[in-house]
Tab-separated table of C-alpha atoms and ligand atoms in Angstrom:
chain	number	residue	atom	x	y	z
D	15	UNK	CA	18.954	-23.869	-10.558
D	16	UNK	CA	18.990	-20.563	-8.294
D	17	UNK	CA	22.260	-19.665	-6.513
D	18	UNK	CA	23.787	-17.553	-3.798
D	19	UNK	CA	24.484	-14.203	-4.857
D	20	UNK	CA	26.987	-11.957	-3.053
D	21	UNK	CA	26.667	-8.188	-3.033
D	22	UNK	CA	29.574	-6.452	-1.985
D	23	UNK	CA	30.955	-2.706	-1.197
D	24	UNK	CA	27.652	-1.459	-0.750
D	25	UNK	CA	28.051	2.224	0.500
D	26	UNK	CA	25.284	1.834	3.156
D	27	UNK	CA	23.007	-1.218	3.960
D	28	UNK	CA	19.660	0.280	5.259
D	29	UNK	CA	16.597	-1.250	7.239
D	30	UNK	CA	18.414	-3.731	9.565
D	31	UNK	CA	16.012	-5.022	12.043
D	32	UNK	CA	16.782	-7.661	14.750
D	33	UNK	CA	14.225	-10.066	16.398
D	34	UNK	CA	11.715	-9.595	13.527
D	35	UNK	CA	9.752	-6.528	15.218
D	36	UNK	CA	5.982	-6.239	14.290
D	37	UNK	CA	6.536	-2.653	13.317
D	38	UNK	CA	8.222	0.646	14.074
D	39	UNK	CA	6.263	3.220	16.244
D	40	UNK	CA	6.889	6.741	17.680
D	41	UNK	CA	10.843	7.415	18.245
D	42	UNK	CA	11.808	3.947	16.871
D	43	UNK	CA	10.582	5.209	13.435
D	44	UNK	CA	13.486	7.537	13.074
D	45	UNK	CA	16.064	4.426	13.494
D	46	UNK	CA	16.422	3.004	9.820
D	47	UNK	CA	19.500	0.914	10.926
D	48	UNK	CA	22.590	0.627	8.568
D	49	UNK	CA	26.198	-0.710	8.011
D	50	UNK	CA	28.204	1.569	5.883
D	51	UNK	CA	30.753	-0.287	3.592
D	52	UNK	CA	28.758	-3.662	3.888
D	53	UNK	CA	27.958	-6.974	2.088
D	54	UNK	CA	24.968	-9.138	1.962
D	55	UNK	CA	24.667	-12.706	0.830
D	56	UNK	CA	21.642	-14.198	-0.857
D	57	UNK	CA	20.858	-17.775	-0.490
D	58	UNK	CA	19.547	-20.233	-3.063
D	59	UNK	CA	16.028	-19.901	-1.868
D	60	UNK	CA	16.100	-16.201	-2.082
D	61	UNK	CA	16.217	-15.302	1.416
D	62	UNK	CA	18.914	-13.083	3.041
D	63	UNK	CA	21.510	-15.631	4.177
D	64	UNK	CA	24.142	-12.916	5.921
D	65	UNK	CA	25.140	-9.681	5.607
D	66	UNK	CA	27.821	-7.382	7.707
D	67	UNK	CA	30.943	-4.752	7.317
D	68	UNK	CA	33.122	-5.464	4.404
D	69	UNK	CA	36.140	-6.680	6.481
D	70	UNK	CA	34.066	-9.610	7.688
D	71	UNK	CA	32.959	-10.842	3.749
D	72	UNK	CA	33.065	-14.313	3.409
D	73	UNK	CA	35.270	-16.453	0.703
D	74	UNK	CA	32.447	-16.855	-1.945
D	75	UNK	CA	33.286	-18.455	-5.397
D	76	UNK	CA	29.518	-17.479	-7.164
D	77	UNK	CA	28.473	-14.661	-8.810
D	78	UNK	CA	29.295	-11.382	-7.106
D	79	UNK	CA	27.677	-7.623	-7.620
D	80	UNK	CA	29.752	-4.888	-6.868
D	81	UNK	CA	27.444	-1.801	-5.226
D	82	UNK	CA	30.486	0.783	-4.912
D	83	UNK	CA	28.743	4.017	-4.077
D	84	UNK	CA	25.294	2.465	-3.900
D	85	UNK	CA	22.868	2.012	-1.300
D	86	UNK	CA	20.815	-1.119	-0.442
D	87	UNK	CA	17.521	-0.984	0.818
D	88	UNK	CA	14.542	-3.352	1.777
D	89	UNK	CA	12.218	-3.113	-1.180
D	90	UNK	CA	8.640	-1.022	-0.361
D	91	UNK	CA	5.544	-2.809	0.561
D	92	UNK	CA	2.729	-0.889	-0.959
D	93	UNK	CA	-0.449	-1.790	1.432
D	94	UNK	CA	-3.133	0.323	-0.433
D	95	UNK	CA	-3.626	-0.016	-4.147
D	96	UNK	CA	-6.717	-0.074	-6.448
D	97	UNK	CA	-4.494	-1.704	-9.128
D	98	UNK	CA	-7.302	-3.273	-11.239
D	99	UNK	CA	-9.256	-0.751	-13.219
D	100	UNK	CA	-10.368	-0.240	-16.778
D	101	UNK	CA	-9.339	2.921	-18.723
D	102	UNK	CA	-8.214	6.067	-16.672
D	103	UNK	CA	-9.792	9.681	-15.761
D	104	UNK	CA	-7.749	12.246	-16.933
D	105	UNK	CA	-10.920	13.959	-18.031
D	106	UNK	CA	-11.739	14.676	-14.075
D	107	UNK	CA	-8.065	15.771	-13.707
D	108	UNK	CA	-8.894	18.612	-16.010
D	109	UNK	CA	-12.366	19.120	-14.257
D	110	UNK	CA	-10.558	19.635	-11.195
D	111	UNK	CA	-8.041	22.419	-12.746
D	112	UNK	CA	-11.542	24.103	-13.834
D	113	UNK	CA	-12.085	24.206	-10.353
D	114	UNK	CA	-14.821	21.275	-9.189
D	115	UNK	CA	-13.936	19.143	-6.247
D	116	UNK	CA	-13.577	15.442	-6.035
D	117	UNK	CA	-16.611	15.127	-4.317
D	118	UNK	CA	-18.292	17.448	-6.650
D	119	UNK	CA	-17.342	15.106	-9.561
D	120	UNK	CA	-18.704	12.103	-7.759
D	121	UNK	CA	-21.922	13.835	-7.176
D	122	UNK	CA	-22.477	14.469	-10.680
D	123	UNK	CA	-21.575	10.383	-11.405
D	124	UNK	CA	-18.036	10.452	-12.155
D	125	UNK	CA	-15.534	9.416	-9.921
D	126	UNK	CA	-15.829	5.690	-8.773
D	127	UNK	CA	-19.120	5.053	-10.602
D	128	UNK	CA	-17.123	6.349	-13.802
D	129	UNK	CA	-14.461	3.726	-13.485
D	130	UNK	CA	-17.216	0.995	-12.599
D	131	UNK	CA	-18.916	1.976	-16.221
D	132	UNK	CA	-15.634	1.439	-17.522
D	133	UNK	CA	-14.575	-2.052	-15.596
D	134	UNK	CA	-18.094	-3.423	-16.253
D	135	UNK	CA	-17.061	-3.361	-20.337
D	136	UNK	CA	-13.823	-4.893	-19.730
D	137	UNK	CA	-12.937	-8.646	-20.257
D	138	UNK	CA	-11.235	-10.527	-17.417
D	139	UNK	CA	-8.032	-10.901	-20.011
D	140	UNK	CA	-8.038	-6.954	-20.546
D	141	UNK	CA	-7.792	-6.396	-16.681
D	142	UNK	CA	-5.355	-8.744	-16.275
D	143	UNK	CA	-3.195	-7.805	-18.864
D	144	UNK	CA	-3.217	-3.977	-17.645
D	145	UNK	CA	-2.995	-4.592	-14.037
D	146	UNK	CA	-0.022	-7.256	-14.805
D	147	UNK	CA	1.774	-3.989	-16.678
D	148	UNK	CA	1.120	-1.944	-13.516
D	149	UNK	CA	2.567	-4.445	-10.999
D	150	UNK	CA	5.815	-4.803	-13.273
D	151	UNK	CA	5.861	-0.889	-13.276
D	152	UNK	CA	5.354	-0.836	-9.603
D	153	UNK	CA	7.930	-3.680	-8.937
D	154	UNK	CA	10.696	-1.432	-11.369
D	155	UNK	CA	10.224	1.395	-8.764
D	156	UNK	CA	11.184	-0.659	-6.003
D	157	UNK	CA	7.756	-2.384	-4.684
D	158	UNK	CA	8.162	-5.814	-3.447
D	159	UNK	CA	4.963	-6.775	-2.182
D	160	UNK	CA	1.408	-5.149	-3.012
D	161	UNK	CA	-2.043	-5.132	-1.535
D	162	UNK	CA	-4.920	-4.599	-4.516
D	163	UNK	CA	-8.564	-3.834	-4.203
D	164	UNK	CA	-11.851	-4.803	-5.983
D	165	UNK	CA	-14.270	-2.136	-5.937
D	166	UNK	CA	-15.046	-0.757	-9.249
D	167	UNK	CA	-17.280	-3.784	-10.164
D	168	UNK	CA	-20.233	-3.138	-7.849
D	169	UNK	CA	-22.283	-5.899	-8.981
D	170	UNK	CA	-21.923	-9.732	-7.937
D	171	UNK	CA	-20.470	-10.616	-11.563
D	172	UNK	CA	-18.280	-7.690	-11.706
D	173	UNK	CA	-16.709	-7.892	-8.339
D	174	UNK	CA	-16.162	-11.355	-8.627
D	175	UNK	CA	-14.258	-10.604	-12.264
D	176	UNK	CA	-12.169	-8.206	-10.320
D	177	UNK	CA	-11.143	-10.941	-7.475
D	178	UNK	CA	-10.536	-13.557	-10.034
D	179	UNK	CA	-8.110	-11.018	-11.652
D	180	UNK	CA	-6.488	-10.438	-8.369
D	181	UNK	CA	-6.223	-13.814	-7.866
D	182	UNK	CA	-4.495	-14.448	-11.369
D	183	UNK	CA	-2.073	-11.621	-10.565
D	184	UNK	CA	-1.317	-13.459	-7.423
D	185	UNK	CA	-0.387	-16.626	-8.783
D	186	UNK	CA	1.850	-14.917	-11.453
D	187	UNK	CA	3.312	-12.327	-9.677
D	188	UNK	CA	6.841	-12.328	-8.298
D	189	UNK	CA	6.075	-10.422	-5.361
D	190	UNK	CA	3.259	-11.266	-2.679
D	191	UNK	CA	0.141	-9.900	-3.214
D	192	UNK	CA	-2.751	-9.646	-0.861
D	193	UNK	CA	-6.365	-9.114	-2.131
D	194	UNK	CA	-8.995	-6.881	-0.603
D	195	UNK	CA	-12.674	-7.029	-1.489
D	196	UNK	CA	-13.933	-3.289	-1.504
D	197	UNK	CA	-17.795	-4.067	-2.774
D	198	UNK	CA	-18.713	-1.547	-0.270
D	199	UNK	CA	-16.952	1.188	-2.437
D	200	UNK	CA	-19.968	3.321	-3.529
D	201	UNK	CA	-23.440	2.337	-4.253
D	202	UNK	CA	-24.227	1.189	-7.972
D	203	UNK	CA	-26.189	3.628	-9.639
D	204	UNK	CA	-29.202	1.481	-10.044
D	205	UNK	CA	-29.086	1.212	-5.817
D	206	UNK	CA	-28.320	4.780	-5.179
D	207	UNK	CA	-31.555	5.270	-3.041
D	208	UNK	CA	-31.621	1.532	-1.879
D	209	UNK	CA	-28.273	1.452	0.263
D	210	UNK	CA	-29.432	-1.355	2.557
D	211	UNK	CA	-30.445	-3.590	-0.861
D	212	UNK	CA	-26.844	-3.186	-1.774
D	213	UNK	CA	-25.588	-4.181	1.547
D	214	UNK	CA	-27.826	-7.069	1.466
D	215	UNK	CA	-26.524	-8.145	-1.926
D	216	UNK	CA	-23.066	-7.783	-0.344
D	217	UNK	CA	-23.817	-9.856	2.645
D	218	UNK	CA	-26.002	-12.480	1.027
D	219	UNK	CA	-24.548	-13.004	-2.387
D	220	UNK	CA	-20.859	-11.717	-2.928
D	221	UNK	CA	-19.309	-12.889	0.433
D	222	UNK	CA	-20.532	-16.329	0.369
D	223	UNK	CA	-19.477	-16.515	-3.256
D	224	UNK	CA	-16.049	-15.117	-2.399
D	225	UNK	CA	-15.377	-17.511	0.351
D	226	UNK	CA	-16.512	-20.367	-1.668
D	227	UNK	CA	-13.671	-19.623	-3.867
D	228	UNK	CA	-11.339	-18.087	-1.217
D	229	UNK	CA	-10.944	-15.072	-3.375
D	230	UNK	CA	-10.116	-12.447	-0.750
D	231	UNK	CA	-7.712	-11.767	2.304
D	232	UNK	CA	-8.960	-8.698	3.686
D	233	UNK	CA	-12.520	-6.677	3.824
D	234	UNK	CA	-12.752	-2.916	2.956
D	235	UNK	CA	-15.772	-0.078	3.249
D	236	UNK	CA	-15.497	3.248	2.107
D	237	UNK	CA	-16.910	4.692	5.276
D	238	UNK	CA	-17.734	8.395	4.419
D	239	UNK	CA	-20.408	10.868	4.026
D	240	UNK	CA	-22.436	10.228	0.630
D	241	UNK	CA	-20.928	6.405	0.634
D	242	UNK	CA	-21.241	4.090	3.581
D	243	UNK	CA	-22.022	5.174	6.938
D	244	UNK	CA	-20.603	4.017	10.073
D	245	UNK	CA	-23.305	1.702	11.089
D	246	UNK	CA	-23.616	0.200	7.613
D	247	UNK	CA	-19.644	-0.515	7.831
D	248	UNK	CA	-19.941	-2.331	11.122
D	249	UNK	CA	-22.672	-4.438	9.736
D	250	UNK	CA	-20.187	-5.270	6.755
D	251	UNK	CA	-17.299	-5.827	8.514
D	252	UNK	CA	-19.108	-8.084	11.046
D	253	UNK	CA	-20.168	-10.092	7.776
D	254	UNK	CA	-16.675	-10.029	6.624
D	255	UNK	CA	-15.263	-11.497	9.588
D	256	UNK	CA	-17.722	-14.592	9.429
D	257	UNK	CA	-15.834	-15.492	6.391
D	258	UNK	CA	-12.482	-14.869	7.955
D	259	UNK	CA	-11.845	-11.400	6.077
D	260	UNK	CA	-9.957	-9.154	8.212
D	261	UNK	CA	-10.966	-5.418	7.979
D	262	UNK	CA	-8.792	-2.753	6.371
D	263	UNK	CA	-10.791	0.329	5.728
D	264	UNK	CA	-11.051	3.649	4.033
D	265	UNK	CA	-11.937	6.070	6.653
D	266	UNK	CA	-11.610	10.190	7.513
D	267	UNK	CA	-10.662	11.087	4.179
D	268	UNK	CA	-13.048	14.144	4.042
D	269	UNK	CA	-14.706	13.606	7.107
D	270	UNK	CA	-14.726	12.259	10.800
D	271	UNK	CA	-17.458	10.475	11.674
D	272	UNK	CA	-16.643	7.809	14.030
D	273	UNK	CA	-14.988	5.359	11.468
D	274	UNK	CA	-11.894	5.213	13.420
D	275	UNK	CA	-13.082	3.808	16.576
D	276	UNK	CA	-15.863	1.798	15.160
D	277	UNK	CA	-13.003	0.068	12.873
D	278	UNK	CA	-10.990	-0.277	15.724
D	279	UNK	CA	-13.792	-2.070	17.592
D	280	UNK	CA	-13.897	-4.296	14.699
D	281	UNK	CA	-10.320	-5.181	15.312
D	282	UNK	CA	-9.244	-3.819	11.539
D	283	UNK	CA	-5.689	-4.534	10.920
D	284	UNK	CA	-5.601	-0.963	9.323
D	285	UNK	CA	-7.226	2.354	9.085
D	286	UNK	CA	-6.484	4.130	5.699
D	287	UNK	CA	-6.383	7.934	4.594
D	288	UNK	CA	-7.028	9.696	7.666
D	289	UNK	CA	-6.742	13.351	6.151
D	290	UNK	CA	-9.323	14.586	8.545
D	291	UNK	CA	-8.626	13.808	12.434
D	292	UNK	CA	-10.202	14.910	15.283
D	293	UNK	CA	-9.001	14.454	19.183
D	294	UNK	CA	-10.943	11.680	19.561
D	295	UNK	CA	-9.833	9.851	16.322
D	296	UNK	CA	-5.954	10.534	18.047
D	297	UNK	CA	-7.045	8.842	21.312
D	298	UNK	CA	-8.762	5.846	19.679
D	299	UNK	CA	-5.584	5.137	17.667
D	300	UNK	CA	-3.096	5.224	20.577
D	301	UNK	CA	-5.220	2.455	22.284
D	302	UNK	CA	-5.478	0.240	19.776
D	303	UNK	CA	-3.566	-2.194	17.696
D	304	UNK	CA	-4.718	-0.910	14.427
D	305	UNK	CA	-2.159	0.649	11.946
D	306	UNK	CA	-2.596	4.007	10.427
D	307	UNK	CA	-1.878	4.043	6.841
D	308	UNK	CA	-1.279	7.580	5.143
D	309	UNK	CA	-1.757	8.233	1.461
D	310	UNK	CA	-0.109	11.681	0.509
D	311	UNK	CA	-0.115	11.099	-3.410
D	312	UNK	CA	-4.007	11.389	-3.315
D	313	UNK	CA	-3.821	14.422	-0.828
D	314	UNK	CA	-1.113	15.931	-3.327
D	315	UNK	CA	-3.237	14.779	-6.528
D	316	UNK	CA	-6.831	16.112	-5.497
D	317	UNK	CA	-5.714	18.649	-3.140
D	318	UNK	CA	-6.870	17.527	0.235
D	319	UNK	CA	-5.127	17.834	3.663
D	320	UNK	CA	-2.321	15.600	4.382
D	321	UNK	CA	-2.902	12.978	6.923
D	322	UNK	CA	-1.395	14.452	10.310
D	323	UNK	CA	1.305	11.791	10.786
D	324	UNK	CA	3.912	14.060	12.050
D	325	UNK	CA	1.511	14.357	15.173
D	326	UNK	CA	0.976	10.806	15.090
D	327	UNK	CA	4.469	9.768	15.390
D	328	UNK	CA	5.242	12.387	18.119
D	329	UNK	CA	2.279	10.431	20.098
D	330	UNK	CA	4.055	7.487	19.900
D	331	UNK	CA	2.214	5.845	16.894
D	332	UNK	CA	3.173	3.764	14.360
D	333	UNK	CA	2.430	5.216	10.787
D	334	UNK	CA	2.412	3.475	7.271
D	335	UNK	CA	2.823	4.902	3.771
D	336	UNK	CA	1.169	3.456	0.755
D	337	UNK	CA	0.426	4.962	-2.780
D	338	UNK	CA	-3.232	4.638	-2.922
D	339	UNK	CA	-2.759	4.069	-6.796
D	340	UNK	CA	-5.989	4.438	-8.347
D	341	UNK	CA	-7.329	6.094	-11.654
D	342	UNK	CA	-9.189	8.766	-9.851
D	343	UNK	CA	-7.617	10.024	-6.912
D	344	UNK	CA	-4.060	8.813	-6.903
D	345	UNK	CA	-2.791	8.061	-10.623
D	346	UNK	CA	0.706	7.024	-8.892
D	347	UNK	CA	2.587	3.615	-8.818
D	348	UNK	CA	5.852	5.439	-7.150
D	349	UNK	CA	6.592	4.554	-3.787
D	350	UNK	CA	9.856	6.926	-4.096
D	351	UNK	CA	7.490	9.810	-4.821
D	352	UNK	CA	5.087	8.779	-1.610
D	353	UNK	CA	8.248	8.795	0.612
D	354	UNK	CA	9.264	12.228	-0.883
D	355	UNK	CA	5.675	13.643	-0.293
D	356	UNK	CA	5.676	12.354	3.163
D	357	UNK	CA	9.004	14.261	3.990
D	358	UNK	CA	8.392	17.285	2.177
D	359	UNK	CA	4.680	17.866	2.923
D	360	UNK	CA	4.117	15.690	6.261
D	361	UNK	CA	7.222	16.871	8.019
D	362	UNK	CA	8.464	13.179	8.512
D	363	UNK	CA	12.147	12.608	8.592
D	364	UNK	CA	13.756	10.491	5.551
D	365	UNK	CA	14.075	7.554	8.108
D	366	UNK	CA	10.646	7.871	9.508
D	367	UNK	CA	9.299	7.874	6.003
D	368	UNK	CA	11.390	4.583	4.878
D	369	UNK	CA	10.404	2.693	8.007
D	370	UNK	CA	6.896	3.840	7.345
D	371	UNK	CA	6.908	2.548	3.764
D	372	UNK	CA	8.842	-0.890	4.372
D	373	UNK	CA	8.247	-2.501	7.710
D	374	UNK	CA	5.221	-0.902	8.678
D	375	UNK	CA	3.481	-1.312	4.977
D	376	UNK	CA	4.817	-5.078	5.601
D	377	UNK	CA	2.879	-4.938	9.117
D	378	UNK	CA	-0.258	-3.664	7.414
D	379	UNK	CA	-0.289	-6.697	5.105
D	380	UNK	CA	0.594	-8.953	8.070
D	381	UNK	CA	3.763	-9.934	6.027
D	382	UNK	CA	6.383	-8.503	8.680
D	383	UNK	CA	7.767	-11.985	9.627
D	384	UNK	CA	9.268	-12.328	5.815
D	385	UNK	CA	9.439	-8.730	4.335
D	386	UNK	CA	9.843	-5.046	4.940
D	387	UNK	CA	13.631	-4.860	6.571
D	388	UNK	CA	16.751	-6.448	6.450
D	389	UNK	CA	17.321	-9.344	8.554
D	390	UNK	CA	18.679	-12.959	8.157
D	391	UNK	CA	15.920	-15.110	6.894
D	392	UNK	CA	13.850	-12.613	5.399
D	393	UNK	CA	13.121	-12.725	1.620
D	394	UNK	CA	15.767	-10.957	-0.304
D	395	UNK	CA	13.610	-8.225	-1.599
D	396	UNK	CA	15.792	-5.487	-2.355
D	397	UNK	CA	16.294	-2.059	-3.911
D	398	UNK	CA	20.146	-1.051	-4.939
D	399	UNK	CA	20.163	2.828	-5.659
D	400	UNK	CA	22.142	4.491	-8.305
D	401	UNK	CA	25.315	5.943	-6.843
D	402	UNK	CA	24.210	8.752	-4.320
D	403	UNK	CA	25.537	10.593	-1.519
D	404	UNK	CA	22.867	9.670	1.254
D	405	UNK	CA	20.003	8.250	2.549
D	406	UNK	CA	18.416	11.756	2.734
D	407	UNK	CA	19.561	12.408	-1.258
D	408	UNK	CA	16.524	9.794	-2.075
D	409	UNK	CA	13.764	11.824	-0.817
D	410	UNK	CA	15.309	15.302	-1.732
D	411	UNK	CA	15.645	14.147	-5.391
D	412	UNK	CA	11.967	13.711	-5.549
D	413	UNK	CA	11.457	13.495	-9.200
D	414	UNK	CA	14.605	11.445	-10.147
D	415	UNK	CA	14.543	7.877	-10.525
D	416	UNK	CA	17.287	6.825	-8.243
D	417	UNK	CA	16.088	2.754	-8.487
D	418	UNK	CA	18.884	1.083	-10.189
D	419	UNK	CA	18.123	-2.394	-9.798
D	420	UNK	CA	15.281	-4.423	-7.802
D	421	UNK	CA	16.169	-7.785	-6.606
D	422	UNK	CA	13.418	-10.093	-6.342
D	423	UNK	CA	14.129	-13.187	-3.593
W	1883	NIG	O1	-8.863	5.634	-1.930
W	1883	NIG	N1	-11.648	6.910	-1.595
W	1883	NIG	C1	-11.958	5.930	-1.766
W	1883	NIG	N2	-11.487	5.370	-2.921
W	1883	NIG	C2	-10.255	5.959	-3.748
W	1883	NIG	C3	-10.758	6.371	-4.698
W	1883	NIG	C4	-11.247	5.652	-5.913
W	1883	NIG	C5	-11.451	6.446	-7.090
W	1883	NIG	O2	-11.872	7.650	-6.800
W	1883	NIG	O3	-11.574	5.721	-7.888
W	1883	NIG	C6	-9.218	6.400	-2.540
W	1883	NIG	O4	-8.853	7.615	-2.991
W	1884	FE	FE1	-7.948	3.870	-1.690
């Protein structure tokens, strides 16, 4: 029988919101509201019942945790991962050390096709076991809600296999899992010269099968030179909408080809990556409801530019941070490291980076009503840090695991 739990003497309780904001944008992103010397009560159904300054702590006879010297934060929401995959790609990592680029490796049949070949040989059980292990690693690092994509199947059978694994994860996961169909991640080797045939397969066979079993929440496309064009993305997103899959798309990782505006026109929930941005791309975002999602661990790992999120915030935009966990361009499950990278290499203030990684992450998964901040009635997915000096210490100490405990509901 679940019971209430009281946390007392929290050095500082961070990430407090009122009136359930949809997300934070522009100057508001620097406001990661806190109460010093705080208490927080979790209700028996795992939501935040109340919180306040220690002088106002209620009489309580149930279990109590003293958090003296420690900070409490809302859990991270990692809105972009490729959590399900078979094997790893450390050979490509060494190829990059020797001078090849991510794109050159993909051109020779490595990259996504390398992972697709491995995934095709893996069973559903094997994929589930490894992804479940990664999910638990992510939770231990403070992630309290997550998105997972397909996209290493690249055939009807194997995309459905990935999505079934994703749904199995969702059914056993202690944290919410949102599922994105990324059939249009790359052209499969056998249809390399017949892109329209593969797109027909996605539209005429994969999407109806996904809809029939209700296997996904979102539709993704890797819109990029040598992958899928803007026109192809538009056709794919229209087909996704017909079966109620809302767009969340990979755009502007290596080239700006008009994908940001096109995704916005298709009412994308988010546009992810954005390492290469033109003035028109900024303008398009400014006039939209679509959330920009940056993935700095990918920039760090494959040595490409960082998304210009400082400029986005200065323009008044909301910014979201995610890991882009995947075996090729970002083998990183750590949202704490992503927050550090955002401060170190993107010039975000710690408060901005935490808002980007919590509330705005929740918004990018349409979970902001229940996740992403400390507010009465929201789910009590909480991080308790080790004893630390201040919030600023967390991104500063970039290779330390400062997460002491993760409370899930
Ligand atoms: O988000 N850009 C496309 N997809 C992934 C990389 C996938 C891979 O290399 O396996 C990304 O970086
Ligand atoms: Fe990605």
